[in-house]
Amino acid sequence: MGLPWGCSRPSLTGHARGLLTSLVTLLFLRLGSAQLRVVGPGHPVTATVGQDIVLPCHLSPRRDARTLEVRWIRDHISETVHHYRNGENLYEEQMWAYVGRTELARDGLSAGSLDLRITGLRPSDDGRYICTVEDADAYDEDIVELKVSAPFFHNAQPWMVALALVLMILAVSIGLGVYLFLKKAAQSRELVRKDAKMVEQAAELAWRRLLLSHNQVKVTLDPHTAHPLLVLSQDNSSVRWEREWQQVPDTPERFDNRWCVLGHEEFREGRHFWEVDVEGERGKYSSWAVGVARASVKRKGYFKRCTEGGIWAVQYKEGQLMSLTSPRTPLSLSPVPTRIWVCLDCTQQQVSFINADNGVEIFTFTAASFNGESIRPWFWLRTQGIQLCLRDSTPQTLSPALGGSCPSPATPASPLLDPAGAAQE
């Protein structure tokens, strides 16, 4: 019997089409929830001392951020300004200078706003801040630059403006005097140039004496310790930083907060050295560090990258090389080395860094507190486009005046080392 007019059997094709649409929609929702993209203002935020300021930042596309982990960090010291996780503000790691002065607007989190409010601005608040967001599957960050100026000329009295002009004229006069003095001093530079060769020879003799007592070792990177944002080469001889979170297991030995990786080798006695090359274009905000660390160095959560945390290293940041002492020590080197010898003396508990291009000592940590532990090579990297590479090369003769000829692009055998690459005693 036929069906009444206007009625029909349910369409199997229509059901399948509806089911497919629902599955695709669910898939896109899942993919969207697993992606994080943090967007800052794209320009510096300006304010004056004493004002309250909001550092703007948000998720794109906007989504509920109340279940995410949000951390604002001071870039030049990598310490916490404000920390939020799972609906709570955490103050254990907050810098003392920001206690009671920061607020993350909770009513904006549901709309993807990550804005940080800072009250009572101080001159020391000037600088760059990093807004980081993380969940179980993804991570991203962006930088917000804050420029804090003193409100001197704001509602200033006429006599204050006049005083400022007098001081400016005085400064110009002093500057002119300094210029004339320097111009006269420049006449003695020829004598300095004559001594430069002697200084270069003395530097070479110094690194020769140091390397004679050290054994060159081949160092490789330990992939089980690498932070998920670090990508190692197949032979574990180089590392680079990527914005995409790597799918690696979260084991106890893996760094999960600092962008670090350890060398596979451990040293407890003797003297050793290895070479690290920095490849890639170093931009305004490039950052990397090389050195050594105790085998027990903290892997999880925040920790200080300095001798107090069991790390002895030198760091490059925004055009400046510095030692990771506490406090940090700026190092006056120009140009900044791109090939560095890391020299470890377990006997004397000493760590030295040498410019492999000219043999000049960069910095030396003396009386390092190894505490009887094994020591491992340590690397830190947080810039895309930069690569830290471990080289299995032999030190070269640097000066024809000290014997031999200038090295060719291919590395020759060094008079300091035997054919096997071990230092002669």
CSV table of C-alpha atoms in Angstrom, one decimal:
chain,number,residue,atom,x,y,z
A,1,MET,CA,0.0,0.0,0.0
A,2,GLY,CA,1.3,3.4,-0.8
A,3,LEU,CA,1.9,6.2,1.7
A,4,PRO,CA,-0.5,9.2,1.9
A,5,TRP,CA,0.3,12.2,-0.3
A,6,GLY,CA,3.0,14.4,1.3
A,7,CYS,CA,4.5,11.6,3.4
A,8,SER,CA,7.7,9.7,2.6
A,9,ARG,CA,10.1,7.2,4.3
A,10,PRO,CA,12.9,8.7,6.4
A,11,SER,CA,15.9,9.4,4.2
A,12,LEU,CA,19.1,7.5,5.1
A,13,THR,CA,21.1,10.0,3.1
A,14,GLY,CA,19.8,12.9,5.2
A,15,HIS,CA,20.7,11.1,8.5
A,16,ALA,CA,24.3,10.4,7.2
A,17,ARG,CA,24.7,14.0,6.1
A,18,GLY,CA,23.6,15.2,9.6
A,19,LEU,CA,25.9,12.9,11.4
A,20,LEU,CA,28.9,13.9,9.2
A,21,THR,CA,28.2,17.6,9.9
A,22,SER,CA,28.1,17.0,13.6
A,23,LEU,CA,31.4,15.0,13.5
A,24,VAL,CA,33.2,17.8,11.5
A,25,THR,CA,31.9,20.4,13.9
A,26,LEU,CA,33.1,18.5,16.9
A,27,LEU,CA,36.5,18.0,15.3
A,28,PHE,CA,36.9,21.7,14.6
A,29,LEU,CA,35.9,22.5,18.2
A,30,ARG,CA,38.5,20.1,19.5
A,31,LEU,CA,41.2,21.4,17.2
A,32,GLY,CA,40.4,25.0,18.2
A,33,SER,CA,40.5,24.2,21.9
A,34,ALA,CA,44.0,22.6,21.5
A,35,GLN,CA,45.5,25.7,19.9
A,36,LEU,CA,46.8,28.8,21.9
A,37,ARG,CA,47.8,32.1,20.3
A,38,VAL,CA,48.8,35.0,22.6
A,39,VAL,CA,48.6,38.5,21.0
A,40,GLY,CA,50.0,41.6,22.6
A,41,PRO,CA,49.5,45.2,21.6
A,42,GLY,CA,52.3,45.2,19.0
A,43,HIS,CA,53.6,48.6,20.2
A,44,PRO,CA,55.1,49.9,23.5
A,45,VAL,CA,52.8,50.9,26.3
A,46,THR,CA,53.7,54.3,27.8
A,47,ALA,CA,53.0,55.7,31.3
A,48,THR,CA,54.5,58.0,33.9
A,49,VAL,CA,55.7,57.3,37.4
A,50,GLY,CA,52.9,57.0,40.0
A,51,GLN,CA,50.2,56.0,37.5
A,52,ASP,CA,48.3,52.7,37.3
A,53,ILE,CA,48.7,50.9,33.9
A,54,VAL,CA,47.2,47.9,32.1
A,55,LEU,CA,49.4,45.8,30.0
A,56,PRO,CA,47.0,44.5,27.3
A,57,CYS,CA,47.2,40.9,26.0
A,58,HIS,CA,44.6,38.4,24.8
A,59,LEU,CA,44.0,35.0,23.2
A,60,SER,CA,43.3,34.9,19.5
A,61,PRO,CA,40.7,33.7,18.6
A,62,ARG,CA,39.2,34.7,21.9
A,63,ARG,CA,38.2,31.8,24.2
A,64,ASP,CA,37.7,31.2,27.9
A,65,ALA,CA,41.0,31.4,29.7
A,66,ARG,CA,39.8,30.7,33.2
A,67,THR,CA,41.1,27.1,33.2
A,68,LEU,CA,44.5,28.0,31.7
A,69,GLU,CA,47.8,28.8,33.4
A,70,VAL,CA,48.7,32.5,32.8
A,71,ARG,CA,52.1,33.8,33.9
A,72,TRP,CA,53.5,37.4,33.4
A,73,ILE,CA,57.4,37.5,33.6
A,74,ARG,CA,60.0,40.2,33.6
A,75,ASP,CA,62.1,39.5,30.6
A,76,HIS,CA,65.5,40.7,31.7
A,77,ILE,CA,65.5,38.6,34.9
A,78,SER,CA,63.0,35.9,34.0
A,79,GLU,CA,61.2,36.2,37.3
A,80,THR,CA,57.4,36.1,38.0
A,81,VAL,CA,55.4,39.3,38.1
A,82,HIS,CA,52.0,37.6,38.4
A,83,HIS,CA,50.9,33.9,38.3
A,84,TYR,CA,47.3,32.6,37.7
A,85,ARG,CA,46.2,28.9,37.5
A,86,ASN,CA,42.9,27.2,37.6
A,87,GLY,CA,41.0,30.1,39.0
A,88,GLU,CA,43.6,31.1,41.6
A,89,ASN,CA,46.3,33.8,41.9
A,90,LEU,CA,49.5,32.2,43.1
A,91,TYR,CA,51.9,34.4,44.9
A,92,GLU,CA,54.7,32.0,46.1
A,93,GLU,CA,57.0,32.9,43.1
A,94,GLN,CA,56.0,36.6,42.8
A,95,MET,CA,58.8,39.1,42.8
A,96,TRP,CA,59.0,41.2,46.0
A,97,ALA,CA,58.8,44.4,44.0
A,98,TYR,CA,55.3,43.6,42.7
A,99,VAL,CA,53.7,42.3,45.9
A,100,GLY,CA,50.3,43.9,46.3
A,101,ARG,CA,50.6,45.8,43.0
A,102,THR,CA,49.3,43.4,40.3
A,103,GLU,CA,45.9,42.2,39.3
A,104,LEU,CA,44.6,39.9,36.6
A,105,ALA,CA,41.0,41.0,35.8
A,106,ARG,CA,39.0,37.8,36.3
A,107,ASP,CA,35.9,39.2,34.6
A,108,GLY,CA,37.9,39.4,31.4
A,109,LEU,CA,39.4,35.9,31.5
A,110,SER,CA,36.2,34.4,30.3
A,111,ALA,CA,36.5,36.4,27.1
A,112,GLY,CA,40.1,35.6,26.5
A,113,SER,CA,41.6,38.8,28.1
A,114,LEU,CA,44.9,38.3,29.8
A,115,ASP,CA,45.4,42.0,30.8
A,116,LEU,CA,47.7,42.7,33.7
A,117,ARG,CA,47.1,45.8,35.9
A,118,ILE,CA,50.1,47.3,37.7
A,119,THR,CA,49.4,50.0,40.3
A,120,GLY,CA,51.7,52.9,41.4
A,121,LEU,CA,54.3,52.7,38.6
A,122,ARG,CA,58.0,53.0,39.6
A,123,PRO,CA,61.0,53.8,37.4
A,124,SER,CA,62.2,50.2,37.9
A,125,ASP,CA,59.0,48.9,36.2
A,126,ASP,CA,60.3,50.1,32.9
A,127,GLY,CA,61.1,47.2,30.5
A,128,ARG,CA,59.7,44.2,28.7
A,129,TYR,CA,57.1,41.8,30.1
A,130,ILE,CA,56.3,38.3,28.7
A,131,CYS,CA,52.7,37.0,28.9
A,132,THR,CA,52.8,33.2,28.8
A,133,VAL,CA,49.8,30.9,28.5
A,134,GLU,CA,49.9,27.1,28.9
A,135,ASP,CA,47.5,24.2,29.1
A,136,ALA,CA,48.1,20.4,28.9
A,137,ASP,CA,48.4,20.5,25.1
A,138,ALA,CA,49.8,23.9,24.0
A,139,TYR,CA,51.9,26.9,24.9
A,140,ASP,CA,52.4,30.4,23.5
A,141,GLU,CA,53.7,33.8,24.6
A,142,ASP,CA,54.0,37.4,23.5
A,143,ILE,CA,56.0,40.4,24.7
A,144,VAL,CA,54.7,43.7,25.9
A,145,GLU,CA,57.1,46.6,26.3
A,146,LEU,CA,56.4,49.2,29.1
A,147,LYS,CA,58.1,52.6,28.9
A,148,VAL,CA,57.9,54.5,32.2
A,149,SER,CA,58.8,58.2,32.2
A,150,ALA,CA,59.2,60.7,35.0
A,151,PRO,CA,56.5,63.4,35.0
A,152,PHE,CA,59.0,66.3,35.4
A,153,PHE,CA,57.5,68.7,32.9
A,154,HIS,CA,53.9,67.8,33.7
A,155,ASN,CA,52.5,70.9,35.4
A,156,ALA,CA,56.0,72.1,36.1
A,157,GLN,CA,56.6,75.6,37.4
A,158,PRO,CA,58.4,78.1,35.2
A,159,TRP,CA,61.5,78.2,37.4
A,160,MET,CA,61.8,74.4,37.2
A,161,VAL,CA,61.7,74.6,33.4
A,162,ALA,CA,64.4,77.3,33.5
A,163,LEU,CA,66.5,75.2,35.8
A,164,ALA,CA,66.2,72.3,33.4
A,165,LEU,CA,67.4,74.4,30.5
A,166,VAL,CA,70.4,75.6,32.5
A,167,LEU,CA,71.3,72.1,33.4
A,168,MET,CA,71.0,71.1,29.7
A,169,ILE,CA,73.4,73.9,28.7
A,170,LEU,CA,75.8,72.8,31.4
A,171,ALA,CA,75.6,69.2,30.2
A,172,VAL,CA,76.4,70.3,26.6
A,173,SER,CA,79.4,72.4,27.8
A,174,ILE,CA,80.7,69.4,29.8
A,175,GLY,CA,80.2,67.1,26.7
A,176,LEU,CA,82.2,69.5,24.5
A,177,GLY,CA,85.0,69.5,27.0
A,178,VAL,CA,85.0,65.7,27.1
A,179,TYR,CA,85.1,65.6,23.3
A,180,LEU,CA,88.1,67.9,23.2
A,181,PHE,CA,89.9,65.7,25.8
A,182,LEU,CA,89.1,62.5,23.9
A,183,LYS,CA,90.3,64.1,20.7
A,184,LYS,CA,93.7,64.9,22.3
A,185,ALA,CA,93.9,61.4,23.8
A,186,ALA,CA,93.3,59.8,20.4
A,187,GLN,CA,96.8,60.9,19.4
A,188,SER,CA,98.2,58.2,21.7
A,189,ARG,CA,96.2,55.4,20.1
A,190,GLU,CA,99.2,54.5,17.8
A,191,LEU,CA,101.1,53.3,20.9
A,192,VAL,CA,98.1,51.2,21.9
A,193,ARG,CA,98.1,49.6,18.4
A,194,LYS,CA,101.7,48.6,18.8
A,195,ASP,CA,101.0,46.8,22.0
A,196,ALA,CA,97.9,45.0,20.6
A,197,LYS,CA,100.1,42.3,19.1
A,198,MET,CA,101.8,41.6,22.4
A,199,VAL,CA,98.4,41.4,24.1
A,200,GLU,CA,97.1,38.9,21.5
A,201,GLN,CA,100.2,36.7,22.0
A,202,ALA,CA,99.7,36.8,25.7
A,203,ALA,CA,96.1,35.7,25.3
A,204,GLU,CA,97.1,32.8,23.1
A,205,LEU,CA,99.7,31.7,25.5
A,206,ALA,CA,97.1,31.8,28.3
A,207,TRP,CA,94.6,29.5,26.5
A,208,ARG,CA,97.4,27.2,25.5
A,209,ARG,CA,98.4,26.7,29.1
A,210,LEU,CA,94.8,26.1,30.0
A,211,LEU,CA,94.0,23.6,27.2
A,212,LEU,CA,97.3,21.7,27.8
A,213,SER,CA,95.9,20.5,31.1
A,214,HIS,CA,92.4,19.6,29.7
A,215,ASN,CA,91.2,16.7,27.6
A,216,GLN,CA,89.0,17.4,24.6
A,217,VAL,CA,85.7,15.4,24.8
A,218,LYS,CA,82.9,14.8,22.4
A,219,VAL,CA,79.6,16.0,23.9
A,220,THR,CA,76.1,15.1,22.8
A,221,LEU,CA,72.7,16.4,23.9
A,222,ASP,CA,70.4,14.2,26.1
A,223,PRO,CA,66.9,14.3,24.4
A,224,HIS,CA,65.3,12.9,27.6
A,225,THR,CA,66.1,16.3,29.3
A,226,ALA,CA,65.1,18.7,26.6
A,227,HIS,CA,62.2,21.1,27.2
A,228,PRO,CA,59.3,20.4,24.9
A,229,LEU,CA,59.9,23.7,23.0
A,230,LEU,CA,63.5,22.6,22.1
A,231,VAL,CA,64.1,20.5,19.0
A,232,LEU,CA,67.3,18.4,18.7
A,233,SER,CA,69.0,17.2,15.6
A,234,GLN,CA,69.0,13.4,14.8
A,235,ASP,CA,72.6,13.0,15.9
A,236,ASN,CA,71.9,15.1,19.1
A,237,SER,CA,74.7,17.5,18.2
A,238,SER,CA,72.5,20.7,17.9
A,239,VAL,CA,69.4,22.3,19.4
A,240,ARG,CA,67.0,24.9,18.2
A,241,TRP,CA,63.9,26.6,19.8
A,242,GLU,CA,60.5,26.3,18.2
A,243,ARG,CA,57.1,27.9,19.1
A,244,GLU,CA,55.3,24.6,18.7
A,245,TRP,CA,55.1,22.3,21.7
A,246,GLN,CA,56.8,18.9,20.9
A,247,GLN,CA,54.9,15.7,21.7
A,248,VAL,CA,57.3,14.2,24.2
A,249,PRO,CA,56.7,12.3,27.4
A,250,ASP,CA,56.7,14.4,30.7
A,251,THR,CA,59.3,12.4,32.5
A,252,PRO,CA,61.0,13.4,35.8
A,253,GLU,CA,64.3,14.2,34.1
A,254,ARG,CA,62.8,16.6,31.5
A,255,PHE,CA,62.8,20.4,32.0
A,256,ASP,CA,59.2,21.7,31.9
A,257,ASN,CA,59.6,25.4,32.8
A,258,ARG,CA,63.0,26.6,31.7
A,259,TRP,CA,64.1,26.1,28.0
A,260,CYS,CA,67.0,23.9,28.9
A,261,VAL,CA,68.7,20.7,27.8
A,262,LEU,CA,71.6,18.8,29.4
A,263,GLY,CA,74.5,17.1,27.7
A,264,HIS,CA,74.5,13.3,27.9
A,265,GLU,CA,78.0,13.0,29.4
A,266,GLU,CA,78.7,13.3,33.1
A,267,PHE,CA,82.1,14.4,34.7
A,268,ARG,CA,83.1,13.9,38.3
A,269,GLU,CA,86.9,14.2,38.0
A,270,GLY,CA,89.6,15.4,35.7
A,271,ARG,CA,89.8,18.3,33.3
A,272,HIS,CA,87.8,18.5,30.1
A,273,PHE,CA,86.8,20.9,27.3
A,274,TRP,CA,84.4,21.0,24.4
A,275,GLU,CA,83.3,23.6,21.7
A,276,VAL,CA,79.9,25.2,21.3
A,277,ASP,CA,79.1,27.2,18.1
A,278,VAL,CA,76.2,29.7,17.9
A,279,GLU,CA,74.6,29.7,14.4
A,280,GLY,CA,71.9,31.9,13.0
A,281,GLU,CA,71.3,35.7,12.9
A,282,ARG,CA,71.3,37.2,16.3
A,283,GLY,CA,68.5,39.8,16.4
A,284,LYS,CA,67.6,42.5,19.0
A,285,TYR,CA,65.9,40.0,21.3
A,286,SER,CA,68.2,36.9,20.9
A,287,SER,CA,68.9,34.9,24.0
A,288,TRP,CA,71.0,31.8,24.7
A,289,ALA,CA,73.4,30.5,27.3
A,290,VAL,CA,76.0,27.7,27.6
A,291,GLY,CA,77.9,26.2,30.5
A,292,VAL,CA,77.6,23.3,33.0
A,293,ALA,CA,75.3,22.3,35.8
A,294,ARG,CA,75.1,19.8,38.6
A,295,ALA,CA,73.5,16.5,37.5
A,296,SER,CA,70.8,17.1,40.2
A,297,VAL,CA,69.9,20.5,38.7
A,298,LYS,CA,66.1,21.2,39.2
A,299,ARG,CA,64.1,20.1,36.2
A,300,LYS,CA,60.5,21.0,37.2
A,301,GLY,CA,59.0,24.4,37.8
A,302,TYR,CA,60.8,27.7,38.2
A,303,PHE,CA,64.5,27.9,39.3
A,304,LYS,CA,67.3,30.4,39.2
A,305,ARG,CA,69.7,30.2,36.4
A,306,CYS,CA,72.8,31.0,38.4
A,307,THR,CA,75.5,29.5,40.7
A,308,GLU,CA,72.9,29.3,43.5
A,309,GLY,CA,70.9,26.9,41.3
A,310,GLY,CA,73.9,24.7,40.5
A,311,ILE,CA,74.6,26.3,37.1
A,312,TRP,CA,77.8,27.9,35.9
A,313,ALA,CA,77.3,29.6,32.5
A,314,VAL,CA,77.6,32.7,30.3
A,315,GLN,CA,74.5,34.1,28.6
A,316,TYR,CA,73.9,36.3,25.6
A,317,LYS,CA,70.9,38.6,25.7
A,318,GLU,CA,70.0,41.6,23.5
A,319,GLY,CA,73.5,42.2,22.4
A,320,GLN,CA,75.2,41.8,25.8
A,321,LEU,CA,77.2,38.9,27.1
A,322,MET,CA,77.1,38.3,30.8
A,323,SER,CA,78.0,35.6,33.4
A,324,LEU,CA,75.2,34.0,35.3
A,325,THR,CA,76.6,34.9,38.7
A,326,SER,CA,74.4,36.3,41.4
A,327,PRO,CA,74.0,39.1,40.6
A,328,ARG,CA,74.9,38.8,36.9
A,329,THR,CA,78.2,40.3,35.6
A,330,PRO,CA,78.2,42.1,32.3
A,331,LEU,CA,81.1,41.1,30.1
A,332,SER,CA,82.7,43.7,27.7
A,333,LEU,CA,83.5,41.7,24.6
A,334,SER,CA,83.2,43.1,21.0
A,335,PRO,CA,82.3,41.3,18.9
A,336,VAL,CA,80.4,38.8,21.0
A,337,PRO,CA,82.0,35.3,20.4
A,338,THR,CA,80.1,32.8,18.3
A,339,ARG,CA,82.5,29.9,19.0
A,340,ILE,CA,83.1,29.1,22.7
A,341,TRP,CA,85.3,26.6,24.4
A,342,VAL,CA,83.8,25.4,27.7
A,343,CYS,CA,86.6,24.2,30.1
A,344,LEU,CA,85.7,22.2,33.1
A,345,ASP,CA,88.2,21.5,35.9
A,346,CYS,CA,86.6,19.0,38.3
A,347,THR,CA,89.8,18.9,40.4
A,348,GLN,CA,90.0,22.6,41.1
A,349,GLN,CA,86.2,23.1,40.8
A,350,GLN,CA,86.6,25.7,38.1
A,351,VAL,CA,84.7,26.5,34.9
A,352,SER,CA,86.3,28.7,32.2
A,353,PHE,CA,84.9,30.1,28.9
A,354,ILE,CA,87.3,31.0,26.0
A,355,ASN,CA,86.6,32.7,22.7
A,356,ALA,CA,87.6,29.9,20.3
A,357,ASP,CA,88.3,32.5,17.5
A,358,ASN,CA,91.1,34.4,19.3
A,359,GLY,CA,91.9,32.6,22.5
A,360,VAL,CA,90.7,35.4,24.8
A,361,GLU,CA,89.3,34.4,28.1
A,362,ILE,CA,85.6,35.3,28.4
A,363,PHE,CA,85.0,34.5,32.1
A,364,THR,CA,86.1,32.0,34.8
A,365,PHE,CA,84.1,30.7,37.8
A,366,THR,CA,86.5,29.9,40.6
A,367,ALA,CA,85.7,27.8,43.7
A,368,ALA,CA,82.5,26.4,42.2
A,369,SER,CA,80.4,24.4,44.6
A,370,PHE,CA,80.1,21.1,42.8
A,371,ASN,CA,79.4,19.4,46.2
A,372,GLY,CA,80.9,16.1,45.0
A,373,GLU,CA,78.2,15.7,42.3
A,374,SER,CA,78.6,14.8,38.7
A,375,ILE,CA,78.7,17.8,36.3
A,376,ARG,CA,76.9,17.8,32.9
A,377,PRO,CA,77.0,20.2,30.0
A,378,TRP,CA,74.1,22.7,30.1
A,379,PHE,CA,72.4,24.7,27.4
A,380,TRP,CA,69.5,27.3,27.4
A,381,LEU,CA,67.8,28.7,24.3
A,382,ARG,CA,64.7,30.9,23.8
A,383,THR,CA,65.1,32.5,20.4
A,384,GLN,CA,63.8,31.1,17.1
A,385,GLY,CA,66.4,31.1,14.3
A,386,ILE,CA,69.3,30.5,16.6
A,387,GLN,CA,71.0,27.1,16.9
A,388,LEU,CA,73.5,25.8,19.5
A,389,CYS,CA,75.9,23.3,17.9
A,390,LEU,CA,78.4,21.0,19.5
A,391,ARG,CA,81.6,20.7,17.4
A,392,ASP,CA,84.1,17.8,17.5
A,393,SER,CA,87.0,20.0,16.4
A,394,THR,CA,90.6,20.6,17.4
A,395,PRO,CA,91.9,24.0,18.7
A,396,GLN,CA,93.8,25.9,16.0
A,397,THR,CA,97.1,27.8,16.1
A,398,LEU,CA,95.9,31.5,16.3
A,399,SER,CA,99.1,33.5,15.6
A,400,PRO,CA,101.9,32.9,13.0
A,401,ALA,CA,104.2,34.7,15.5
A,402,LEU,CA,103.9,31.7,17.8
A,403,GLY,CA,104.6,29.0,15.3
A,404,GLY,CA,102.8,27.6,12.2
A,405,SER,CA,100.7,29.5,9.7
A,406,CYS,CA,97.2,30.8,9.8
A,407,PRO,CA,94.7,28.0,9.6
A,408,SER,CA,92.8,27.2,6.4
A,409,PRO,CA,89.0,26.7,6.5
A,410,ALA,CA,89.6,23.0,7.1
A,411,THR,CA,90.7,22.5,10.7
A,412,PRO,CA,94.4,21.3,10.8
A,413,ALA,CA,95.9,19.2,13.5
A,414,SER,CA,96.9,21.3,16.5
A,415,PRO,CA,100.5,21.2,17.9
A,416,LEU,CA,98.9,21.1,21.3
A,417,LEU,CA,97.0,17.8,20.8
A,418,ASP,CA,98.0,14.3,19.7
A,419,PRO,CA,96.3,12.7,16.7
A,420,ALA,CA,93.7,11.2,18.9
A,421,GLY,CA,92.6,14.6,20.1
A,422,ALA,CA,93.8,14.1,23.7
A,423,ALA,CA,95.8,16.8,25.4
A,424,GLN,CA,99.6,16.1,25.8
A,425,GLU,CA,100.7,16.0,29.4
